[in-house]
CSV table of C-alpha atoms and ligand atoms in Angstrom, one decimal:
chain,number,residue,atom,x,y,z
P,339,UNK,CA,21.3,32.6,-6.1
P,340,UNK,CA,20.0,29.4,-5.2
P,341,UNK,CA,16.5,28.3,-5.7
P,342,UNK,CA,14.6,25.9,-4.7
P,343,UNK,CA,12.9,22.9,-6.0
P,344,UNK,CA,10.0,25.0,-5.6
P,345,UNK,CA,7.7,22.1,-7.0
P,346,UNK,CA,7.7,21.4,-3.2
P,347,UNK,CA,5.1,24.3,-3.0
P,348,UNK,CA,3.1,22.9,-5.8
P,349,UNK,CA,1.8,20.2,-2.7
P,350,UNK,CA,-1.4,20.1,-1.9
P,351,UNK,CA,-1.8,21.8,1.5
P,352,UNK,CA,-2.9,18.6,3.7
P,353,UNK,CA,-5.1,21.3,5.4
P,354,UNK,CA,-7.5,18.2,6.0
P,355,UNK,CA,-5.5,15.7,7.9
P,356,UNK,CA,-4.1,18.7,10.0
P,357,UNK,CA,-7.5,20.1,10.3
P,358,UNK,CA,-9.0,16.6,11.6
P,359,UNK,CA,-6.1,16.1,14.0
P,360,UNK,CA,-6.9,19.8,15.6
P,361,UNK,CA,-10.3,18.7,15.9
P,362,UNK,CA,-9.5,15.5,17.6
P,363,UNK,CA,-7.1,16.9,19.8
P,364,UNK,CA,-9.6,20.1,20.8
P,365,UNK,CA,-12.0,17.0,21.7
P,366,UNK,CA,-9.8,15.4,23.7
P,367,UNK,CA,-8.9,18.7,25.9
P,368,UNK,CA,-12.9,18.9,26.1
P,369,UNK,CA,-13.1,15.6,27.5
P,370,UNK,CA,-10.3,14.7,29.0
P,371,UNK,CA,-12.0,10.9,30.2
P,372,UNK,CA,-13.6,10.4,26.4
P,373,UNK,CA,-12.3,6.6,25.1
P,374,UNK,CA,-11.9,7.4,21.9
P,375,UNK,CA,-11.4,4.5,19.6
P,376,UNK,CA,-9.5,5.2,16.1
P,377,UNK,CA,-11.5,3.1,13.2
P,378,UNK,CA,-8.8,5.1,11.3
P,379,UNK,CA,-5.6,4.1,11.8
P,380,UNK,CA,-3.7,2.6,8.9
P,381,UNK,CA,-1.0,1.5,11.2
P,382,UNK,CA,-1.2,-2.8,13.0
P,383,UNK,CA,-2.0,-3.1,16.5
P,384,UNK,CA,-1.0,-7.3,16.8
P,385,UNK,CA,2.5,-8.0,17.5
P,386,UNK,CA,4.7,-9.2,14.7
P,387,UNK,CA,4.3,-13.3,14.1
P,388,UNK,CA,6.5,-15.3,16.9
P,389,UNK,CA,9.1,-16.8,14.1
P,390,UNK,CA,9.9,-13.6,13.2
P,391,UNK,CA,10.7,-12.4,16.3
P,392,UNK,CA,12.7,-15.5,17.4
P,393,UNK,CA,14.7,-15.2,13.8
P,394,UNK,CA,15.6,-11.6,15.3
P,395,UNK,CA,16.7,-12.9,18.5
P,396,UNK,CA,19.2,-15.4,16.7
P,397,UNK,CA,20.3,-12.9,14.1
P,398,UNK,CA,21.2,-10.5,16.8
P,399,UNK,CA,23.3,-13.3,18.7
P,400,UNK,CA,24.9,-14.1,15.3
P,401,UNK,CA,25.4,-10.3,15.5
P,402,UNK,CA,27.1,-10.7,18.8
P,403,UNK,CA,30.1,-12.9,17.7
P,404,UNK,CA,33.0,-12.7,15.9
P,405,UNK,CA,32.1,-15.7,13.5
P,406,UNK,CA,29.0,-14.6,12.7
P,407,UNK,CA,28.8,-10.8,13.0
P,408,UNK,CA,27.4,-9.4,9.3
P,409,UNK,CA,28.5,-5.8,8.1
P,410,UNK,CA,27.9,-4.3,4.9
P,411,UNK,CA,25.3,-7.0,3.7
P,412,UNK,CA,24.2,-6.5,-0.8
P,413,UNK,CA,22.5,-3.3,-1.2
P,414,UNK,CA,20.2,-5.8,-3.5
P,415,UNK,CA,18.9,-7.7,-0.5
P,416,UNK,CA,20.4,-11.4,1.4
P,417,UNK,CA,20.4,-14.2,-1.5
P,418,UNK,CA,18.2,-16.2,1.1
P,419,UNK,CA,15.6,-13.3,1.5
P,420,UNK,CA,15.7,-13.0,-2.3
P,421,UNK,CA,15.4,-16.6,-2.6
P,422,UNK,CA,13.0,-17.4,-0.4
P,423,UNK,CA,10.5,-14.2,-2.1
P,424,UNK,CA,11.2,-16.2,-5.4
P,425,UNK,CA,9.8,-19.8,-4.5
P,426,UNK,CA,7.3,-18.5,-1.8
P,427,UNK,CA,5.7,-15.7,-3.4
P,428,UNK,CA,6.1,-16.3,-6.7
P,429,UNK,CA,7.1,-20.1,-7.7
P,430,UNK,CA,4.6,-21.1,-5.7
P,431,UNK,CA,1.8,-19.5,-7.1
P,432,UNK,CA,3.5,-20.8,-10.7
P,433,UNK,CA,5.0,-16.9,-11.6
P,434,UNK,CA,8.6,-17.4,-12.5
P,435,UNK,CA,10.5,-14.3,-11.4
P,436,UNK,CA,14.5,-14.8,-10.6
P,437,UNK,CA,16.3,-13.8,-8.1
P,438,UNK,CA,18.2,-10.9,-9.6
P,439,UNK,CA,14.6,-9.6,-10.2
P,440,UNK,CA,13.7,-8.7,-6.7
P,441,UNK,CA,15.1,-5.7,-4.8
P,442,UNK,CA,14.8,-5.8,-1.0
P,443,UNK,CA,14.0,-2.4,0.6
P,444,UNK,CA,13.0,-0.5,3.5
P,445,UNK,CA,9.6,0.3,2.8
P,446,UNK,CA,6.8,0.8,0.2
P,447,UNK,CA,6.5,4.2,0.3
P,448,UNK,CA,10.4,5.0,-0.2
P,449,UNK,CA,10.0,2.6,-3.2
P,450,UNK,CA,6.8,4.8,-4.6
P,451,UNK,CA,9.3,7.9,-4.6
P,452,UNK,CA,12.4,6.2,-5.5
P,453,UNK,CA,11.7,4.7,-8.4
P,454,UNK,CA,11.1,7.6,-10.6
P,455,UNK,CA,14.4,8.2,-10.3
P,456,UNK,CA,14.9,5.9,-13.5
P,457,UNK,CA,12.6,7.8,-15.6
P,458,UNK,CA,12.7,10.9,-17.3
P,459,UNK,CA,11.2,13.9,-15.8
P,460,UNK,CA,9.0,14.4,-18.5
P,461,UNK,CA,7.2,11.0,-18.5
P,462,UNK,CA,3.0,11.9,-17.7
P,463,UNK,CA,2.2,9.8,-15.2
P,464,UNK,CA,-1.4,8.3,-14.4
P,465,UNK,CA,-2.5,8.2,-11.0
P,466,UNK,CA,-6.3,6.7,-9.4
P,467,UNK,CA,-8.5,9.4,-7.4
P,468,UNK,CA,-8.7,8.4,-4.6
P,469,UNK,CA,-5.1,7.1,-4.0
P,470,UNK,CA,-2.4,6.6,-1.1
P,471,UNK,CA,-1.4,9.9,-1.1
P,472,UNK,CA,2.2,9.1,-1.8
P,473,UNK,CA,2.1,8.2,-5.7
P,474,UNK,CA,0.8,11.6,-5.9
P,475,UNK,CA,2.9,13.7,-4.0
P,476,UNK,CA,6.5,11.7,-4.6
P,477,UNK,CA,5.3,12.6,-8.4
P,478,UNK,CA,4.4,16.6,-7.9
P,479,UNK,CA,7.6,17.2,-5.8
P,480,UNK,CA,9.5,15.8,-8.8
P,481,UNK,CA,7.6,18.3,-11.3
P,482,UNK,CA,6.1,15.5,-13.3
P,483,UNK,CA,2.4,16.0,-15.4
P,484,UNK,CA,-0.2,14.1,-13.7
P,485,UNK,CA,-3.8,12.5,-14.6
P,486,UNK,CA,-5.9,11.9,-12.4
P,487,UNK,CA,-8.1,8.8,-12.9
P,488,UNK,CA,-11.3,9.2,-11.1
P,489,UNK,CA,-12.4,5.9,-8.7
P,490,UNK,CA,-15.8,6.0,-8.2
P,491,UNK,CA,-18.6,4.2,-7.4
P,492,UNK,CA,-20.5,4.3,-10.8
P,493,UNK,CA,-17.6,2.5,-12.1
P,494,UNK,CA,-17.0,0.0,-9.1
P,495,UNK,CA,-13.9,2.6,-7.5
P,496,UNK,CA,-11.6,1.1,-10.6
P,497,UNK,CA,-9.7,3.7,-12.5
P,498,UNK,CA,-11.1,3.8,-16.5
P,499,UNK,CA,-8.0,3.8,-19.2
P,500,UNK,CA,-6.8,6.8,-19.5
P,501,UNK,CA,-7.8,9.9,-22.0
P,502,UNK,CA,-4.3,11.2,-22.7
P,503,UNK,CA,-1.2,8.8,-23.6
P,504,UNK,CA,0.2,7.9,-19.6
P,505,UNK,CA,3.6,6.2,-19.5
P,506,UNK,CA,3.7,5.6,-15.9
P,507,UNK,CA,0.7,4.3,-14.3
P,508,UNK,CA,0.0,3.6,-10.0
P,509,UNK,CA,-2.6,0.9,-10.0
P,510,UNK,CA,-2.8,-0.3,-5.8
P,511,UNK,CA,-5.5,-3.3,-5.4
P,512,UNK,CA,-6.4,-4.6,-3.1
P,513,UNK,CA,-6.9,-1.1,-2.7
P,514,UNK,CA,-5.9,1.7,-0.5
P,515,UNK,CA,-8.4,3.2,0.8
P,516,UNK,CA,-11.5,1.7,-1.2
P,517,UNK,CA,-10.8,-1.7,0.1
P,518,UNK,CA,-11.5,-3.1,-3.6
P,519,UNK,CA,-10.2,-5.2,-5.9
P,520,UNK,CA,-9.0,-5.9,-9.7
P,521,UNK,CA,-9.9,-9.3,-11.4
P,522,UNK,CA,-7.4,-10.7,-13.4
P,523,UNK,CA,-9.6,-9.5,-16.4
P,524,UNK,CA,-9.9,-5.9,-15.3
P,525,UNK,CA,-6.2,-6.2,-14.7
P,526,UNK,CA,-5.4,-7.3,-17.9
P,527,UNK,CA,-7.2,-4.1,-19.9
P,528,UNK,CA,-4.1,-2.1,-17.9
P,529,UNK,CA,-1.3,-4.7,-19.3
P,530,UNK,CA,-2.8,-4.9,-22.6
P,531,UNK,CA,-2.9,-1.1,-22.3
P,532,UNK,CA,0.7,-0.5,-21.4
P,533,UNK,CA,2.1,-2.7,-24.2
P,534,UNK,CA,-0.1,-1.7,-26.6
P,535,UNK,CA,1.4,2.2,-25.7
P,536,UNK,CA,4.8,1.4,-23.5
P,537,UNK,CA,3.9,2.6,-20.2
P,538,UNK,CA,4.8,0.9,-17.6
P,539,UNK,CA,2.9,0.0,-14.7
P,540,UNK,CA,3.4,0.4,-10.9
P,541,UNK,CA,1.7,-2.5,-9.2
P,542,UNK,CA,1.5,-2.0,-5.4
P,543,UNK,CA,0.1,-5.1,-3.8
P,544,UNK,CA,0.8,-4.3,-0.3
P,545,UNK,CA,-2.6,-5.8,1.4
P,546,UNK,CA,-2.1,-9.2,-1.4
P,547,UNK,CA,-2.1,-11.2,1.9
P,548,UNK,CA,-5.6,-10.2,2.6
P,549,UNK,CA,-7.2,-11.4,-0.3
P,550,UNK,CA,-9.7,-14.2,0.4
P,551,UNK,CA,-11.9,-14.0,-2.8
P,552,UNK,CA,-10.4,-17.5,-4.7
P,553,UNK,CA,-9.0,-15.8,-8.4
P,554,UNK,CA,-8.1,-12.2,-7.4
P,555,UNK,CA,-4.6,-11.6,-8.9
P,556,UNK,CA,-2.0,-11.4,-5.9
P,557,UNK,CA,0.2,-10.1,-8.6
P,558,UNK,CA,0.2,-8.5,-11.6
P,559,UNK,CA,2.9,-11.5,-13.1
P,560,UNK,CA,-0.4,-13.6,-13.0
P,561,UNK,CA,-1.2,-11.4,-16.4
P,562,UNK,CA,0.3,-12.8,-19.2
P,563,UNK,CA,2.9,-10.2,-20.9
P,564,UNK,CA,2.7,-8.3,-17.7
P,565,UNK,CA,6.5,-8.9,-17.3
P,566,UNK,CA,7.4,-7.0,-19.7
P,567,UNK,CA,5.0,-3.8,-18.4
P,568,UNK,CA,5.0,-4.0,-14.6
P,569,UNK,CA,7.2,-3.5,-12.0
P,570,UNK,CA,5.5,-5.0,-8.7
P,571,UNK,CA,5.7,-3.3,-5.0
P,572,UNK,CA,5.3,-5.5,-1.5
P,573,UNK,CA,5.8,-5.0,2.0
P,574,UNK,CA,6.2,-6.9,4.9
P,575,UNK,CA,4.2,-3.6,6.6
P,576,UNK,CA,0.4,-5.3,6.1
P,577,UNK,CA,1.6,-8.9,5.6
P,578,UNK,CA,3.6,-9.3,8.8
P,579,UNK,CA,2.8,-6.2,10.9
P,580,UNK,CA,6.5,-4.9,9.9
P,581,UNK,CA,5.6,-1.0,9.6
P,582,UNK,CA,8.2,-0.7,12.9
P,583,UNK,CA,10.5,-3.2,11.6
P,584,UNK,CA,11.1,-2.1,7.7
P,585,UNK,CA,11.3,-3.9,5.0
P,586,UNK,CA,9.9,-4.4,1.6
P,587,UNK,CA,10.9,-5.3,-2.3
P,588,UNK,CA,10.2,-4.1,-5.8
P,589,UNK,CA,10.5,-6.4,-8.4
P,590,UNK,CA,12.0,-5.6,-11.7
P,591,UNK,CA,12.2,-7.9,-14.5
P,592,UNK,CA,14.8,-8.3,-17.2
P,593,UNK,CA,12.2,-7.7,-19.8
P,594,UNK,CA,11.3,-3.9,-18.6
P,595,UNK,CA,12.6,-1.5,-21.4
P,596,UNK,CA,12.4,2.1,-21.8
P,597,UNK,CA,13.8,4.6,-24.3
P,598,UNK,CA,17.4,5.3,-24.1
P,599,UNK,CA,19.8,8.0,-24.9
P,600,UNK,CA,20.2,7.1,-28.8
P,601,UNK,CA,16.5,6.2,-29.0
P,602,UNK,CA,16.7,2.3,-28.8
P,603,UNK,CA,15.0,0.2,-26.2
P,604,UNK,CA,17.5,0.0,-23.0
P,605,UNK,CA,16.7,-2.8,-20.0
P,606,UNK,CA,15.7,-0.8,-16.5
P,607,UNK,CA,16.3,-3.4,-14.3
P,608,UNK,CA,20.4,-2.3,-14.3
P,609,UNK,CA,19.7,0.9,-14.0
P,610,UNK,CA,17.4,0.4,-11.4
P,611,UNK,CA,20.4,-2.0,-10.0
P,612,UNK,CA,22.8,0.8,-10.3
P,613,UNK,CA,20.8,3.4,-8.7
P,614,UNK,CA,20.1,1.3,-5.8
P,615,UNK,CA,23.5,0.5,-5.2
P,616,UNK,CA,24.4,4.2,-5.3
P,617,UNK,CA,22.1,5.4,-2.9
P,618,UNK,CA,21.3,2.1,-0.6
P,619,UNK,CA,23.5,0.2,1.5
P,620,UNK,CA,20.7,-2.2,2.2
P,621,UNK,CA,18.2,-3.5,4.5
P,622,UNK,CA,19.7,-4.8,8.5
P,623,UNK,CA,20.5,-8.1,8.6
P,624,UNK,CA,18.1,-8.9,11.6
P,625,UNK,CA,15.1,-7.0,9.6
P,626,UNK,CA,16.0,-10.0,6.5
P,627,UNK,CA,16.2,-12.2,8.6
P,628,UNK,CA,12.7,-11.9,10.2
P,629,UNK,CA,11.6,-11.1,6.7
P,630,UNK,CA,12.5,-14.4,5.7
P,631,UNK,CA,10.7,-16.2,9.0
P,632,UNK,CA,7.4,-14.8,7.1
P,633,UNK,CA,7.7,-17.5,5.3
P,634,UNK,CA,8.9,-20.1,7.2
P,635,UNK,CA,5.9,-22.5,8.1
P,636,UNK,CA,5.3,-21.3,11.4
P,637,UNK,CA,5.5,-17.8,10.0
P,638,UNK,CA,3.1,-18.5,7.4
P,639,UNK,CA,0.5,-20.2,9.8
P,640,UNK,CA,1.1,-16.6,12.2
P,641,UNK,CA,0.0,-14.6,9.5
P,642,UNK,CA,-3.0,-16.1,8.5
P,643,UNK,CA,-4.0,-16.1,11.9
P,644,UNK,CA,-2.9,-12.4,12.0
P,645,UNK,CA,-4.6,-11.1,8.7
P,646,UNK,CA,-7.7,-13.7,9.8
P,647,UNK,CA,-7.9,-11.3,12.5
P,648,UNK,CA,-8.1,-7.8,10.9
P,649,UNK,CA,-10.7,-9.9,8.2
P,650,UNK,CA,-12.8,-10.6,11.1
P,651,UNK,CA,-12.8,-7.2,12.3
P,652,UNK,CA,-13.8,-6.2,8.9
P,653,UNK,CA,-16.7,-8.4,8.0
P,654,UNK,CA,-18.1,-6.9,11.9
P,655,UNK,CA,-17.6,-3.5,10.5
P,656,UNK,CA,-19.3,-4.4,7.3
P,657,UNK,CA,-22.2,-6.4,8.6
P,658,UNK,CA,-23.2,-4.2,11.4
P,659,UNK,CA,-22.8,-1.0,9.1
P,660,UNK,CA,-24.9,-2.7,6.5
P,661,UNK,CA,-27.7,-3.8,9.3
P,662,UNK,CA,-28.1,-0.2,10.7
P,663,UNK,CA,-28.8,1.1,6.6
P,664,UNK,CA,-25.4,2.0,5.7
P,665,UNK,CA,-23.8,1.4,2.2
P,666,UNK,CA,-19.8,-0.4,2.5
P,667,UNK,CA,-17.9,-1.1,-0.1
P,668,UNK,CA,-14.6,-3.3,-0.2
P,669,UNK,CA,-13.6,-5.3,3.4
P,670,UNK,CA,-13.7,-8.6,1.6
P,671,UNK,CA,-10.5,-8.9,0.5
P,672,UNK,CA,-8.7,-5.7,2.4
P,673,UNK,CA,-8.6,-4.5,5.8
P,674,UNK,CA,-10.4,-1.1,4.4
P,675,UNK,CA,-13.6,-0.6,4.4
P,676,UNK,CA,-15.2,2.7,2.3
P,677,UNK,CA,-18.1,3.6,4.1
P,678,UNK,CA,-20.9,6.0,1.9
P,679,UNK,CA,-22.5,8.8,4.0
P,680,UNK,CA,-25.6,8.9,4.3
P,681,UNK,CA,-27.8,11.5,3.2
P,682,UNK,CA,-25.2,12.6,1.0
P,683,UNK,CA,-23.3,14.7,3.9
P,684,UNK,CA,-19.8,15.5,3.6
P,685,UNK,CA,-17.4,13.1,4.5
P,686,UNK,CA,-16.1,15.9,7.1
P,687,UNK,CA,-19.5,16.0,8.3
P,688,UNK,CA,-19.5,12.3,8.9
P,689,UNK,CA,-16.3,12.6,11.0
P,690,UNK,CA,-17.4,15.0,13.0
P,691,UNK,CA,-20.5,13.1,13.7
P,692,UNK,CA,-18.4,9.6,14.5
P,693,UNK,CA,-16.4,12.1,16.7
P,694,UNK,CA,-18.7,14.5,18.8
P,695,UNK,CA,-21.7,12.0,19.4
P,696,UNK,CA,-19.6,8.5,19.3
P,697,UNK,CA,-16.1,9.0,20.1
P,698,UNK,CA,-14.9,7.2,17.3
P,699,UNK,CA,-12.1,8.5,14.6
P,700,UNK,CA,-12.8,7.9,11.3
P,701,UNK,CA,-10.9,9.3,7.8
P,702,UNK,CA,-12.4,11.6,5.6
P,703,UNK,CA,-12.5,10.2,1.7
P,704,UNK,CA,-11.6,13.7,0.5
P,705,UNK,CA,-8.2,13.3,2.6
P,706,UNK,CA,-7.3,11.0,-0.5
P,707,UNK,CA,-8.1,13.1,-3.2
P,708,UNK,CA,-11.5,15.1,-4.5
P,709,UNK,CA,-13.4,11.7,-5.5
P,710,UNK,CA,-13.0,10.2,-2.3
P,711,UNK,CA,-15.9,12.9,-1.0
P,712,UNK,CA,-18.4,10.9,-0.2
P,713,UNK,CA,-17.1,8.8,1.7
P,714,UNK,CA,-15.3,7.8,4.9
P,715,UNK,CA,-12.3,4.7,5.5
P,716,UNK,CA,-12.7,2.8,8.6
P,717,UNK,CA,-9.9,0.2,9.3
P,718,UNK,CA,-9.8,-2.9,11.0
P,719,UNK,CA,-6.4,-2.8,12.0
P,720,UNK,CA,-8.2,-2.2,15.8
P,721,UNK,CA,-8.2,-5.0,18.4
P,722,UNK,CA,-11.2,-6.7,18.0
P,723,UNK,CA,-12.4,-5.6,21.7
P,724,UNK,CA,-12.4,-1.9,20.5
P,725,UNK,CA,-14.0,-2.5,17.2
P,726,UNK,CA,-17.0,-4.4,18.5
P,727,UNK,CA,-17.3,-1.4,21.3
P,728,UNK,CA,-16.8,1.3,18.3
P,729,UNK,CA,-19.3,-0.8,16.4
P,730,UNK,CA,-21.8,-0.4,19.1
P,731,UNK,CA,-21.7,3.1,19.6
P,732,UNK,CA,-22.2,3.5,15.9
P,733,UNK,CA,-25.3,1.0,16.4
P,734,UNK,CA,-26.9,3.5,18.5
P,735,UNK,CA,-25.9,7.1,16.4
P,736,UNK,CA,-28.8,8.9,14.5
P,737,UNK,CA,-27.9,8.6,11.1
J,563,PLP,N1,1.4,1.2,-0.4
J,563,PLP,C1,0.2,1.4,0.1
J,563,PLP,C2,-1.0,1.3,-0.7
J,563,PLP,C3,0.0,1.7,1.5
J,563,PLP,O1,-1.2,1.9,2.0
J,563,PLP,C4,1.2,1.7,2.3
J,563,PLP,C5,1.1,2.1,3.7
J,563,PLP,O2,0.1,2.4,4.3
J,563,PLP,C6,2.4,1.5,1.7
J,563,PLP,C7,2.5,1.3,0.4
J,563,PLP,C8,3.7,1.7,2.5
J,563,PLP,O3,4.2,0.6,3.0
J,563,PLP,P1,5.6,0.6,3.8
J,563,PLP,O4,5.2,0.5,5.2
J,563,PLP,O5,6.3,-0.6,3.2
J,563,PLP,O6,6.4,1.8,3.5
């Protein structure tokens, strides 16, 4: 008989996401006028920059036409997407990674679950408490061992080296949903870490383009010997307001090694290669092609002024929060902003608080694991008119 990959029911039951979103929506049948305003959306609300939508608009007239109309495009990724991630992301900020080392995708989060494809199922994998649930759950449905590496404040929400041997290792900064961030020092203890016990790191930088603080690693290349530990996530989601239009890239470099059938060292960036190939025809044409506007240099100006915008939204979250006695961590370099409770009341508590005597929707820490209780995220992925208004309403709450 059949079975089924029954690691599926090894999940945790996301009783608290569904359980906020009942209480939300019992609310709103309560009060059917209320103007709720979400300070918990992880989702933009600007539109995508201007050059990328004009580079659209031409690629779907080259589209139109004979001479120009693309089909099956490289499962890899356009050479002048990969191109243009190699000087603007990484030449430019003096990293040498080549073309051949990028792999142009759909999305972050299929790249989180995807890439364990090229490792064994018995690999123990590391994973930060709190954590974008993803690295977690990709990992349980596909029956692997993890350790979970508490986040806290005691040791400034950075994950401490692990106590048992990890060979695969999430690390997120700036960080989702604590809003911090690793120096290039704290960084390194993790690279010297993997080589010193070949692991291999899984660098998601998808907020890099909201780092302000001068010296914060934007990737984890920055760290010397890190190419030969790391592979590096992005997305276009955060840095462009692409979580409608798709597109993202993993970057695997030649140096990358793991254990092979005989025992010797074998390079993952073919297999990974091979794999992607198999299972990918690639990213649209029009989606590369507005992926590439990013960093044209009208796209570049648009989103600065974009992410300028959320990082305004966030220092108002975190100086008002801070002037009515609250504690806020992160927000200076992230759009996330990791609110304490006060009076040590559940983060639940909290939400129902912001929701029943402020009409504002927050997230619960313990949504992203049992450290995050504590705590709430607020996001300033709002328009600005809704987070001053939210901000007011919290300015006059009993805390
Ligand atoms: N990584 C982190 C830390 C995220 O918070 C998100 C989305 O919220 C992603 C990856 C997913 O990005 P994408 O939209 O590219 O799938």
């Amino acid at each position: 008989m059949i079975t089924a990959n029954n690691h599926y029911f090894e999940l945790p039951a996301n009783y608290l996401f569904q359980d906020i979103a009942k209480k939300i929506k019992i609310y709103k049948e309560k009060n059917p006028n209320a103007k709720l305003i979400s300070l918990g959306i992880g989702d933009v609300t600007q539109p995508i920059p201007m050059a990328c939508v004009e580079a659209m608009h031409k690629a779907c007239d080259e589209m139109g036409k004979l001479e120009t109309m693309r089909g099956y495009g490289p499962e890899q990724g356009y050479e002048f997407l990969r191109q243009s991630i190699v000087k603007n992301d990484y030449l430019d900020r003096n990293i040498e990674v080549a073309a051949d080392e990028i792999f142009v995708s759909d999305g972050s989060k299929c790249d989180v679950g995807n890439i364990q494809e090229i490792f064994d199922v018995s690999v123990k994998v590391a994973i930060p408490d709190p954590v974008y649930p993803v690295y977690r759950d990709t990992n349980i449905m596909a029956g692997r061992k993890i350790s979970y590496l508490p986040c806290l404040k005691e040791n400034n929400f950075l994950p401490s080296l692990p106590d048992e041997e990890s060979d695969l290792i999430y690390l997120c900064s700036p960080n989702n949903p604590t809003g911090t961030v690793m120096t290039k020092d704290e960084l390194k203890i993790w690279v010297d870490y993997a080589r010193e016990h070949h692991s291999i790191i899984i660098f998601d930088s998808a907020y890099k383009e909201y780092i302000r603080t001068p010296g914060i690693p934007h990737s984890i290349y920055e760290i010397s010997g890190a190419k030969e530990v790391a592979i590096e996530l992005r997305s276009f989601s955060k840095t462009a307001g692409f979580t409608g239009v798709r597109c993202a890239y993993m970057v695997i470099p030649h140096e990358l090694k793991a254990k092979g059938p005989n025992g010797e060292m074998v390079k993952l960036n073919p297999l990974w290669s091979r794999r992607h190939s198999t299972k990918f025809n690639g990213v649209a044409y029009i989606v590369q092609r507005a992926a590439e506007a990013v960093f044209s240099e009208e796209g570049k100006k648009q989103v600065k002024s974009m992410t300028d915008y959320y990082m305004e939204n966030a220092k108002l979250i975190r100086e008002k929060l801070t002037s009515v006695g609250l504690t806020t961590y992160g927000g200076k370099d992230a759009p996330y902003i990791w609110l304490e409770t006060p009076r040590n009341i559940t983060s639940v508590d909290l939400f129902e608080k912001f929701l029943n005597e402020a009409e504002i929707v927050c997230t619960p820490g313990s949504g992203f694991g049992q450290y995050g209780e504590g705590f709430v995220r607020l996001t300033s992925f709002g328009t600005r008119e809704n987070t001053i208004e939210a901000l007011n309403r919290i300015g006059n709450l009993k805390l």
